XYZ file of C-alpha atoms in Angstrom:
322
model
C 78.910 -64.665 24.309
C 77.140 -64.844 27.668
C 74.429 -67.095 26.197
C 76.978 -69.438 24.674
C 78.926 -69.617 27.923
C 75.781 -70.300 29.935
C 74.710 -72.978 27.475
C 78.087 -74.700 27.704
C 77.947 -74.598 31.505
C 74.416 -75.974 31.499
C 75.410 -78.818 29.199
C 78.390 -79.598 31.431
C 76.130 -79.643 34.497
C 73.669 -81.982 32.806
C 76.488 -84.282 31.732
C 77.941 -84.288 35.251
C 74.535 -85.104 36.719
C 74.096 -87.920 34.228
C 77.537 -89.265 35.068
C 76.690 -89.301 38.773
C 73.378 -91.040 38.093
C 75.082 -93.587 35.849
C 77.780 -94.176 38.478
C 75.068 -95.217 40.960
C 73.354 -97.621 38.597
C 72.489 -100.810 40.439
C 73.085 -99.358 43.895
C 70.670 -100.641 46.528
C 68.400 -98.202 48.340
C 69.861 -99.365 51.654
C 72.714 -101.529 52.879
C 73.431 -103.485 56.062
C 76.939 -103.907 57.465
C 77.499 -106.872 59.773
C 79.370 -105.763 62.921
C 79.442 -107.606 66.289
C 78.219 -107.227 69.872
C 77.750 -103.883 71.599
C 80.806 -102.852 73.591
C 83.226 -104.186 70.986
C 85.246 -102.330 68.365
C 83.339 -103.787 65.398
C 80.103 -102.309 66.722
C 81.581 -98.801 67.014
C 83.627 -98.975 63.810
C 80.861 -100.540 61.711
C 78.071 -98.233 62.845
C 80.313 -95.188 62.548
C 81.375 -96.124 59.026
C 77.776 -96.874 58.058
C 76.890 -93.340 59.127
C 79.791 -92.001 57.081
C 78.575 -93.900 54.003
C 75.079 -92.478 54.458
C 76.470 -88.960 54.803
C 79.024 -89.050 51.986
C 77.426 -91.365 49.418
C 73.727 -90.751 49.989
C 73.067 -94.437 50.590
C 71.135 -95.473 53.698
C 73.670 -97.738 55.404
C 73.253 -99.229 58.884
C 75.321 -101.477 61.115
C 73.737 -104.604 62.560
C 74.646 -106.441 65.769
C 75.859 -109.961 64.933
C 77.930 -112.712 66.469
C 81.019 -111.255 64.795
C 83.355 -112.279 61.948
C 82.378 -115.954 61.704
C 78.741 -114.992 61.239
C 79.493 -111.904 59.139
C 81.414 -113.780 56.472
C 78.537 -116.238 56.046
C 75.935 -113.447 55.980
C 77.874 -111.833 53.136
C 78.391 -115.145 51.339
C 74.651 -115.895 51.401
C 73.744 -112.362 50.358
C 71.876 -111.555 53.572
C 74.320 -108.679 54.095
C 75.992 -106.802 51.261
C 78.963 -105.900 53.452
C 80.536 -107.157 56.665
C 83.554 -106.778 58.937
C 85.703 -109.891 59.250
C 88.897 -111.125 60.838
C 91.111 -112.871 58.313
C 91.534 -116.078 60.324
C 87.821 -116.977 60.343
C 87.510 -115.613 56.794
C 90.281 -117.941 55.603
C 88.561 -120.903 57.254
C 85.232 -119.966 55.653
C 86.849 -119.435 52.246
C 88.071 -123.025 52.410
C 84.766 -124.480 53.603
C 85.810 -124.849 57.240
C 83.501 -122.313 58.856
C 82.095 -123.417 62.201
C 78.782 -121.829 61.215
C 78.523 -123.322 57.714
C 80.894 -126.306 57.533
C 81.507 -127.605 54.043
C 80.372 -124.397 52.324
C 83.248 -122.712 50.514
C 82.683 -118.975 50.842
C 83.903 -118.057 47.364
C 81.540 -115.107 46.813
C 83.223 -112.824 49.358
C 85.519 -110.043 48.186
C 87.916 -107.798 50.094
C 87.314 -104.039 50.141
C 89.835 -102.432 52.490
C 92.046 -103.169 55.527
C 90.712 -102.085 58.900
C 93.126 -102.813 61.757
C 94.721 -105.596 63.717
C 92.726 -107.428 66.376
C 94.794 -108.205 69.481
C 93.707 -110.895 71.912
C 93.461 -109.533 75.433
C 92.177 -110.548 78.887
C 90.771 -108.404 81.674
C 90.148 -109.440 85.286
C 89.556 -107.730 88.600
C 92.873 -107.136 90.333
C 91.459 -108.743 93.485
C 91.189 -112.077 91.635
C 94.968 -112.497 91.550
C 94.764 -113.507 87.877
C 97.718 -112.142 85.906
C 98.224 -114.579 82.999
C 96.361 -116.947 80.704
C 97.788 -119.874 82.660
C 96.055 -118.451 85.763
C 92.699 -118.990 84.031
C 92.867 -122.717 84.797
C 89.792 -123.668 86.800
C 88.281 -120.182 86.413
C 85.048 -118.940 84.835
C 85.954 -117.137 81.620
C 83.735 -115.377 79.087
C 85.177 -115.387 75.578
C 82.702 -113.122 73.795
C 79.836 -114.174 71.510
C 79.727 -117.670 70.052
C 80.955 -117.497 66.471
C 82.990 -114.344 67.012
C 86.767 -114.174 66.699
C 87.460 -114.412 70.460
C 84.780 -117.057 70.913
C 86.443 -119.105 68.194
C 90.093 -118.739 69.141
C 90.291 -118.318 72.921
C 89.129 -121.885 73.640
C 91.693 -123.105 71.093
C 94.435 -120.996 72.653
C 93.672 -122.318 76.118
C 93.612 -125.888 74.830
C 97.007 -125.377 73.175
C 98.361 -124.065 76.480
C 96.808 -126.877 78.520
C 94.521 -124.470 80.371
C 91.154 -125.919 81.379
C 88.581 -123.267 82.264
C 84.805 -122.996 82.428
C 84.121 -121.072 79.224
C 80.941 -119.095 78.512
C 79.741 -116.835 75.703
C 78.322 -113.318 75.937
C 78.465 -109.995 74.142
C 81.177 -107.589 75.239
C 78.875 -105.329 77.249
C 77.203 -108.301 78.971
C 80.540 -109.956 79.765
C 81.820 -106.719 81.294
C 78.752 -106.609 83.501
C 79.228 -110.247 84.507
C 82.814 -109.513 85.537
C 81.709 -106.565 87.666
C 78.982 -108.677 89.298
C 81.358 -111.551 90.068
C 79.586 -113.996 87.761
C 82.818 -114.674 85.864
C 86.473 -114.449 86.883
C 87.879 -113.080 83.627
C 86.820 -111.734 80.262
C 88.994 -112.873 77.329
C 88.262 -110.907 74.176
C 89.635 -109.748 70.845
C 88.965 -106.372 69.235
C 90.738 -103.260 68.024
C 92.284 -101.373 70.892
C 91.245 -99.617 72.926
C 88.359 -102.059 73.464
C 85.516 -99.857 74.670
C 84.213 -102.431 77.172
C 87.721 -102.773 78.661
C 88.164 -99.002 78.828
C 84.848 -98.624 80.667
C 85.778 -101.376 83.131
C 89.178 -99.784 83.729
C 87.478 -96.471 84.521
C 85.089 -98.071 87.005
C 86.984 -100.980 88.588
C 90.470 -101.887 89.797
C 91.408 -104.251 86.979
C 94.406 -105.902 85.374
C 94.787 -106.532 81.628
C 97.200 -108.867 79.875
C 97.968 -110.830 76.744
C 100.444 -113.703 76.840
C 103.674 -114.355 78.697
C 106.687 -114.912 76.379
C 106.385 -118.672 76.858
C 102.632 -118.655 76.175
C 103.040 -116.393 73.157
C 105.666 -118.670 71.597
C 103.381 -121.701 71.933
C 100.384 -119.874 70.461
C 102.371 -118.543 67.488
C 103.687 -122.023 66.766
C 100.226 -123.600 66.960
C 98.413 -120.867 64.996
C 100.416 -119.667 61.969
C 97.741 -117.119 61.000
C 98.535 -115.135 64.139
C 101.182 -112.430 64.389
C 102.938 -111.070 67.499
C 101.724 -107.676 68.648
C 102.606 -105.243 71.415
C 99.826 -103.196 73.021
C 101.645 -99.999 74.096
C 101.682 -98.794 77.671
C 99.047 -96.154 78.274
C 96.598 -97.551 75.729
C 94.163 -97.652 78.626
C 94.121 -94.809 81.152
C 95.952 -95.781 84.321
C 97.517 -98.877 82.808
C 101.060 -97.850 82.007
C 102.507 -101.206 81.084
C 103.189 -103.003 77.816
C 101.088 -106.050 76.951
C 102.542 -108.670 74.608
C 99.980 -110.693 72.691
C 99.006 -112.038 69.255
C 96.714 -110.512 66.631
C 94.831 -111.025 63.377
C 94.114 -108.480 60.634
C 90.560 -107.314 59.938
C 89.119 -106.376 56.557
C 85.842 -104.991 55.325
C 84.378 -107.408 52.785
C 81.500 -107.382 50.350
C 79.562 -109.825 48.225
C 80.956 -110.140 44.704
C 77.659 -108.796 43.323
C 78.049 -105.407 45.018
C 78.082 -102.896 42.124
C 81.655 -102.097 41.131
C 81.058 -98.348 41.458
C 79.746 -98.763 45.015
C 82.698 -100.945 46.038
C 85.028 -98.330 44.553
C 83.385 -95.434 46.405
C 83.311 -97.301 49.738
C 86.986 -98.262 49.459
C 87.916 -94.721 48.437
C 85.897 -93.264 51.318
C 87.727 -95.409 53.881
C 91.270 -95.073 52.551
C 91.220 -91.452 51.342
C 90.040 -90.052 54.668
C 92.245 -91.336 57.513
C 91.513 -88.377 59.805
C 87.767 -88.937 59.597
C 88.170 -92.702 60.065
C 90.119 -92.197 63.298
C 87.249 -90.027 64.533
C 85.030 -93.097 64.153
C 87.400 -95.271 66.209
C 91.043 -94.973 67.235
C 91.736 -98.454 65.811
C 91.220 -96.957 62.340
C 94.721 -95.505 62.541
C 95.641 -98.720 60.699
C 92.936 -98.247 58.037
C 95.576 -97.178 55.547
C 96.261 -97.782 51.864
C 99.616 -99.429 52.594
C 97.949 -102.204 54.596
C 95.928 -103.586 51.665
C 98.650 -106.233 51.205
C 97.832 -107.775 54.599
C 95.208 -109.754 52.679
C 96.994 -112.690 51.069
C 94.198 -115.020 49.917
C 90.841 -113.291 49.294
C 90.285 -111.630 45.890
C 89.605 -107.922 46.098
C 86.326 -106.666 44.699
C 86.734 -105.278 41.179
C 85.785 -101.829 42.472
C 88.470 -102.009 45.162
C 91.024 -103.180 42.588
C 90.223 -100.129 40.481
C 90.863 -97.851 43.447
C 94.100 -99.592 44.451
C 95.483 -99.466 40.922
C 94.578 -95.781 40.627
C 96.741 -95.306 43.729
C 99.665 -97.006 42.009
C 99.357 -100.361 43.776
C 100.052 -103.626 41.937
C 97.414 -106.178 42.874
C 98.543 -109.776 42.128
C 96.438 -111.746 39.655
C 95.393 -114.218 42.350
C 93.841 -111.341 44.331
C 91.751 -109.964 41.459
């Protein structure tokens, strides 16, 4: 009896091992995730999640500094990166061949994996500057993050829609924060999941003011940019800044190339959405990395592996998103 039992257990173990090996068929030995500049939420979220993938799935995953969503979606489309973090506004433009980086190229090989969080648009300035609104940026020196990133794409458009003429420059989040401290710029207009680490560091070191849009500015921006949604940044999001900030935001998703193995896409999606407590340890913005937010994607097909996961969770994915 003991021998038979042992034999059955051994067979089961061999079968389980074979199943695991088969499940990883076609997986790459390593994988790069496109993030954004240091000091921004993408950098922290992407590198943290890459480490989680390496730990949980046994795949050597790393985050790479990039210009942000506009570049990430093209890097995934071309196959240079298997996975990237994108904001849905730039992703929608790229999907339709209107990417600033690759105009005319329809990015039809990208697939959604899972929702990340909303990206609010926010400005920080030294309190001594007297700047308290976007309209006050007229005639000022303003960094809008890296060229090709979400803030670098939209802040100039926002200011144009509001009739605000400023001297705009591009820099990574950490560099822009340093430029503000050194007086090389008057304000830093950015977009990232809150709390933005570069903003939090500035708030801890300098006497600063942060803001989004006034009600009048917000109404004009929402009318001019239908992809945006209103968002309230709660008081106390940043230590010592106990006031509400009204602004606009875009949703972020993790995306992959369509040729990512279905089993890998499934495991990555499952890892992110089955473990909310661990995701929040990576970055506080991941509190919105939840199953229920998958429907915030309205145009990009989900990867087949992600569809499998969502349907296992009882979600009905529309045909146009498969």
